[in-house]
Tab-separated table of C-alpha atoms and ligand atoms in Angstrom:
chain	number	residue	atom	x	y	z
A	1	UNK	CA	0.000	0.000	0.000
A	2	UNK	CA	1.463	3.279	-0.553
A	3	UNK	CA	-0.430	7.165	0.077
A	4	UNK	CA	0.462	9.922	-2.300
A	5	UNK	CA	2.270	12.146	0.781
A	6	UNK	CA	4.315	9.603	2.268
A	7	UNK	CA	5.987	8.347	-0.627
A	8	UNK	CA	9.657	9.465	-0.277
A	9	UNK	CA	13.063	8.102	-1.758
A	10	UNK	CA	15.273	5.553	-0.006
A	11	UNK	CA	18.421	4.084	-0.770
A	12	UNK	CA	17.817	0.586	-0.274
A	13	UNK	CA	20.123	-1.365	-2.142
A	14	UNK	CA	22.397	-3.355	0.698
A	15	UNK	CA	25.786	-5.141	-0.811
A	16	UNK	CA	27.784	-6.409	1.304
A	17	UNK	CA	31.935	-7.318	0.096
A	18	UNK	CA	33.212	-10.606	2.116
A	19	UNK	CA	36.811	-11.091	1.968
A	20	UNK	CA	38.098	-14.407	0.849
A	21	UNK	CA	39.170	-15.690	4.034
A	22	UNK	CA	40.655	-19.472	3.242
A	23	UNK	CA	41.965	-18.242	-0.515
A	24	UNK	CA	43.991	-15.971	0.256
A	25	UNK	CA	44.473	-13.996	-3.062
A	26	UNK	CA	40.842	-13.454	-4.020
A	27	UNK	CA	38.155	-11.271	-2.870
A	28	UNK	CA	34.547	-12.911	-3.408
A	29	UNK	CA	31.662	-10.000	-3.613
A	30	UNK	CA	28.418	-11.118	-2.500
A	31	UNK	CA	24.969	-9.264	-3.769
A	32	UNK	CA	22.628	-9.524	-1.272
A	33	UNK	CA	19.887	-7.421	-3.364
A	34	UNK	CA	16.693	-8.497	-1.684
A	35	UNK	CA	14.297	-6.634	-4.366
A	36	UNK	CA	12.016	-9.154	-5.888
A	37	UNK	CA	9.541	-8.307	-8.190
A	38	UNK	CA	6.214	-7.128	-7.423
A	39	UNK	CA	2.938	-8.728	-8.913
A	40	UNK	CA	0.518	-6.135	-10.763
A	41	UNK	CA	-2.921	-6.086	-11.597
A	42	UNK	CA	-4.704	-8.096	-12.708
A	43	UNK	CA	-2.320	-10.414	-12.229
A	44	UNK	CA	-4.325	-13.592	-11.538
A	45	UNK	CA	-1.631	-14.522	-8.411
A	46	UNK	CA	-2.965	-11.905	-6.373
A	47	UNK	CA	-6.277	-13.691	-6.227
A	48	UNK	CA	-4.461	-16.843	-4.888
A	49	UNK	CA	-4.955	-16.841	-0.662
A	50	UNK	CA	-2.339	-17.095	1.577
A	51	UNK	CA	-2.067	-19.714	3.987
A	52	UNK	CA	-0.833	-19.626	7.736
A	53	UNK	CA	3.125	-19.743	8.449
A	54	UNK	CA	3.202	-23.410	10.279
A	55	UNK	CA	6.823	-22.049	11.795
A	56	UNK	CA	9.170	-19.035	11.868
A	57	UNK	CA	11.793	-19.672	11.621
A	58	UNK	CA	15.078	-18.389	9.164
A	59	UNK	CA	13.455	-18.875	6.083
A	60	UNK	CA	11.006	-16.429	6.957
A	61	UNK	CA	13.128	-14.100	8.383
A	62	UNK	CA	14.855	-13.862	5.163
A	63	UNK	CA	11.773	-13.598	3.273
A	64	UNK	CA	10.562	-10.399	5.919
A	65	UNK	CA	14.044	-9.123	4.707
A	66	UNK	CA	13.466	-8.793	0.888
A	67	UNK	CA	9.805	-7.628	2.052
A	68	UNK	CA	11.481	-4.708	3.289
A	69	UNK	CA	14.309	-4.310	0.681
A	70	UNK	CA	11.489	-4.745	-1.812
A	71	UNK	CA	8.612	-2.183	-0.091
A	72	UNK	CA	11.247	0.500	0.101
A	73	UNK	CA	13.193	0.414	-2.899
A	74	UNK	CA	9.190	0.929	-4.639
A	75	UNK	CA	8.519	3.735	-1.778
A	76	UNK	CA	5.833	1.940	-0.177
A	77	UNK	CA	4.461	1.314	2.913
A	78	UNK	CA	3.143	-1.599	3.404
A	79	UNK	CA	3.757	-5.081	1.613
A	80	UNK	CA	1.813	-8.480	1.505
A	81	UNK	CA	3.884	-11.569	0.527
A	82	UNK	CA	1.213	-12.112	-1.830
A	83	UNK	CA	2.205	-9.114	-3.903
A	84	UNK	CA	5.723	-11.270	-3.941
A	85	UNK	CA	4.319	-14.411	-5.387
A	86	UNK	CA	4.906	-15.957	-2.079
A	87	UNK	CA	1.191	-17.304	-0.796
A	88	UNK	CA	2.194	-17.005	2.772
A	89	UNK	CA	0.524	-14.657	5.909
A	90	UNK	CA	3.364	-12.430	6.352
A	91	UNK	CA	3.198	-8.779	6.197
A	92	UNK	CA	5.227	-5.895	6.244
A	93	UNK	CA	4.716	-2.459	7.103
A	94	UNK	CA	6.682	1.138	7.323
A	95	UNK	CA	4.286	3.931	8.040
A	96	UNK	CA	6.623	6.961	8.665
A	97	UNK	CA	9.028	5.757	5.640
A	98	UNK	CA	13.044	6.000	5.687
A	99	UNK	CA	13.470	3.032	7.447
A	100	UNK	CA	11.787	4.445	11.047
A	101	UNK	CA	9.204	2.287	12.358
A	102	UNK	CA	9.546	-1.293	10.622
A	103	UNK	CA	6.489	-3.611	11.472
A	104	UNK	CA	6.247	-7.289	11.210
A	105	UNK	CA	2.826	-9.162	11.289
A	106	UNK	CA	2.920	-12.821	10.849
A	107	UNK	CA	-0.776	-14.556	10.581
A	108	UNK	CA	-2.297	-11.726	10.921
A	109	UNK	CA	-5.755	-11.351	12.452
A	110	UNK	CA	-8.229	-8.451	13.492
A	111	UNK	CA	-11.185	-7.689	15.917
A	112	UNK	CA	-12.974	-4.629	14.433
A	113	UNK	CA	-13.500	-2.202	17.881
A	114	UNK	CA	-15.356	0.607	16.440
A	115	UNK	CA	-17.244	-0.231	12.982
A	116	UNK	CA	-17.404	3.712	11.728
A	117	UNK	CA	-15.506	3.712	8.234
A	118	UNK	CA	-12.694	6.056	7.256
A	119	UNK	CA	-12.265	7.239	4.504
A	120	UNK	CA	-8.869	7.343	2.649
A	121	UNK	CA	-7.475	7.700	-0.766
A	122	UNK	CA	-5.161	4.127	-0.775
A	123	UNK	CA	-2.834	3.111	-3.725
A	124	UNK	CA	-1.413	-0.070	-3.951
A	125	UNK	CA	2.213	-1.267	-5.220
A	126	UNK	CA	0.449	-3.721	-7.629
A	127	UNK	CA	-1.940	-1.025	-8.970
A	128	UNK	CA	0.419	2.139	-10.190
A	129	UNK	CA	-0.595	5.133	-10.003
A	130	UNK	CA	-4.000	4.954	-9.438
A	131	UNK	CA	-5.316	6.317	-5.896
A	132	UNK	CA	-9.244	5.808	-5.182
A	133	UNK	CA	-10.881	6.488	-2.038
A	134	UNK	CA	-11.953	3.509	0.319
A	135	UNK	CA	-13.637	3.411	3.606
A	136	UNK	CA	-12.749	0.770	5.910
A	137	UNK	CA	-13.203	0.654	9.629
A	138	UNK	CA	-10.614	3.163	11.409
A	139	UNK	CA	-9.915	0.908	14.788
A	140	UNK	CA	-9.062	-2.573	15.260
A	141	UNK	CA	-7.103	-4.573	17.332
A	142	UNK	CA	-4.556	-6.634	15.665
A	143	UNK	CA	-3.072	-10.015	16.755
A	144	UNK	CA	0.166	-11.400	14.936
A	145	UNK	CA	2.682	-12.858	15.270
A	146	UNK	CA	6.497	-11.195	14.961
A	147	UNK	CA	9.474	-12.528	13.123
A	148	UNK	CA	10.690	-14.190	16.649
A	149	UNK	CA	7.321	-16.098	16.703
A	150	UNK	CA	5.487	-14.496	19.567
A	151	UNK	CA	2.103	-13.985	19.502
A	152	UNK	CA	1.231	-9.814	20.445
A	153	UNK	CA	-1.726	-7.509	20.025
A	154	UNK	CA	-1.372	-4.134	18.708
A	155	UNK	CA	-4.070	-1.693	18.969
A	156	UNK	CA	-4.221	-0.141	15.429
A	157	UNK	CA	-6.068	3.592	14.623
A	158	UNK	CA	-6.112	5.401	11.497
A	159	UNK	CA	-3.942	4.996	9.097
A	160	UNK	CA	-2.286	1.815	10.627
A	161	UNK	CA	-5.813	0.206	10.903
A	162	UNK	CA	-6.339	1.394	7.295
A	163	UNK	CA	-3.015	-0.314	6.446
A	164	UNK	CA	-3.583	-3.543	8.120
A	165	UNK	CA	-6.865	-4.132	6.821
A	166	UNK	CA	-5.917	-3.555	2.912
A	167	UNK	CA	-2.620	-5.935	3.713
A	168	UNK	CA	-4.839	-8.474	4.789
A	169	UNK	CA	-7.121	-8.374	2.171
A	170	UNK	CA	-4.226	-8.898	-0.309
A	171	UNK	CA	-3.611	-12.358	2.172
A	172	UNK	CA	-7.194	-13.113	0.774
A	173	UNK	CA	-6.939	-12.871	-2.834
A	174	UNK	CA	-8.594	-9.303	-2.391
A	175	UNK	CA	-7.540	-5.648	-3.643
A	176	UNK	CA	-8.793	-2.402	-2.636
A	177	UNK	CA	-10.167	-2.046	-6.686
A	178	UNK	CA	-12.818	-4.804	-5.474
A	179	UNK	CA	-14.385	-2.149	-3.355
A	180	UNK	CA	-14.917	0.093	-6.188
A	181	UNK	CA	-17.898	-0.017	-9.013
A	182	UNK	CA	-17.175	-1.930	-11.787
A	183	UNK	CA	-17.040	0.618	-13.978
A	184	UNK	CA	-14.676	2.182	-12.295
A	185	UNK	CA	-12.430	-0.888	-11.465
A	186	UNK	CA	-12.731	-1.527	-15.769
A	187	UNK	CA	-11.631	2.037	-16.680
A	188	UNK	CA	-8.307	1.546	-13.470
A	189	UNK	CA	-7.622	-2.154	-15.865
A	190	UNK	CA	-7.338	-0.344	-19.066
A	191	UNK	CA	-5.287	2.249	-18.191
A	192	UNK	CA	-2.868	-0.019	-16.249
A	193	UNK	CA	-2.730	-2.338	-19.463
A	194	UNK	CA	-2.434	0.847	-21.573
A	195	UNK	CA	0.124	1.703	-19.552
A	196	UNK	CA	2.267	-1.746	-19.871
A	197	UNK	CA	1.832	-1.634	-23.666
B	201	NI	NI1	-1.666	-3.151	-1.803
């Protein structure tokens, strides 16, 4: 997910240079560029749903990793592994940008605590440049888990509750075009394919 006045520029390529320690006469340069590529609309593998992580464990530590790598480098701030092709409940989030507040949710489940909608204008990594408004509930309590495996509860207002529900939905196979009319959600397919061409 991504909002027109928090998109910003980070530097987020990370290489790291290991020196050959047992050759002797060689350096060996290791890329650890974590940007994979993001699905776009309409995309059928955004429709697929995610299933629970069984375990946390390294694996999924490195795949919260290129989340990040990948969410910033595209200036976003928030990141289903969905959107990566990987059909797993693991989300990422950044709400201030540059790096500051990195959040982890891992099976990912809300309680709605006060059903009046919000309205916000969202945008989506895997729908460019299109920004519709969407009301969604604007407080919910949130229950994860983090990349250690430990269950918490985060109590989410705003734009954070805004955030977490529209990750979720991309867990289900949903996108935040389903909520508009048709017509509407037609005209956002065209462009994006006219767009591509
Ligand atoms: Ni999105």
């Amino acid at each position: 997910m991504y909002f027109l006045l928090l998109q910003a520029c980070y530097n987020s390529v990370v290489f790291q240079i290991t020196q050959g320690t047992n050759a002797g006469f060689k350096n060996r340069v290791t890329f650890t560029m974590g940007i994979m590529s993001i699905l776009k609309y309409p995309d059928p593998r955004l429709r697929q749903k995610a299933l629970p992580v069984a375990a946390v464990n390294a694996k999924t530590r490195s795949l919260i990793e290129d989340m990040f790598e990948t969410m910033w480098d595209a200036n976003g701030i928030g990141l289903a592994a969905t959107q990566v092709d990987v059909h797993e409940r693991v989300i990422v989030m950044d709400l201030e940008g540059e790096q500051a507040a990195p959040r982890v949710y891992i099976n990912p489940e809300i309680e709605i605590l006060d059903a009046t909608c919000l309205p916000y204008d969202e945008g989506c990594l895997s729908i460019p440049d299109t920004y519709e408004t969407v009301e969604r509930p604007g407080h919910v309590m949130i229950t994860a888990l983090d990349q250690d495996g430990a269950e918490f509860k985060e109590e989410a207002k705003g734009l954070l509750a805004v955030c977490i529900q529209h990750e979720i939905d991309h867990l289900e196979g949903k996108l935040f075009v389903d909520y508009l009319s048709s017509i509407k959600r037609q005209r956002i397919r065209k462009k994006l394919k006219k767009n591509r061409a």
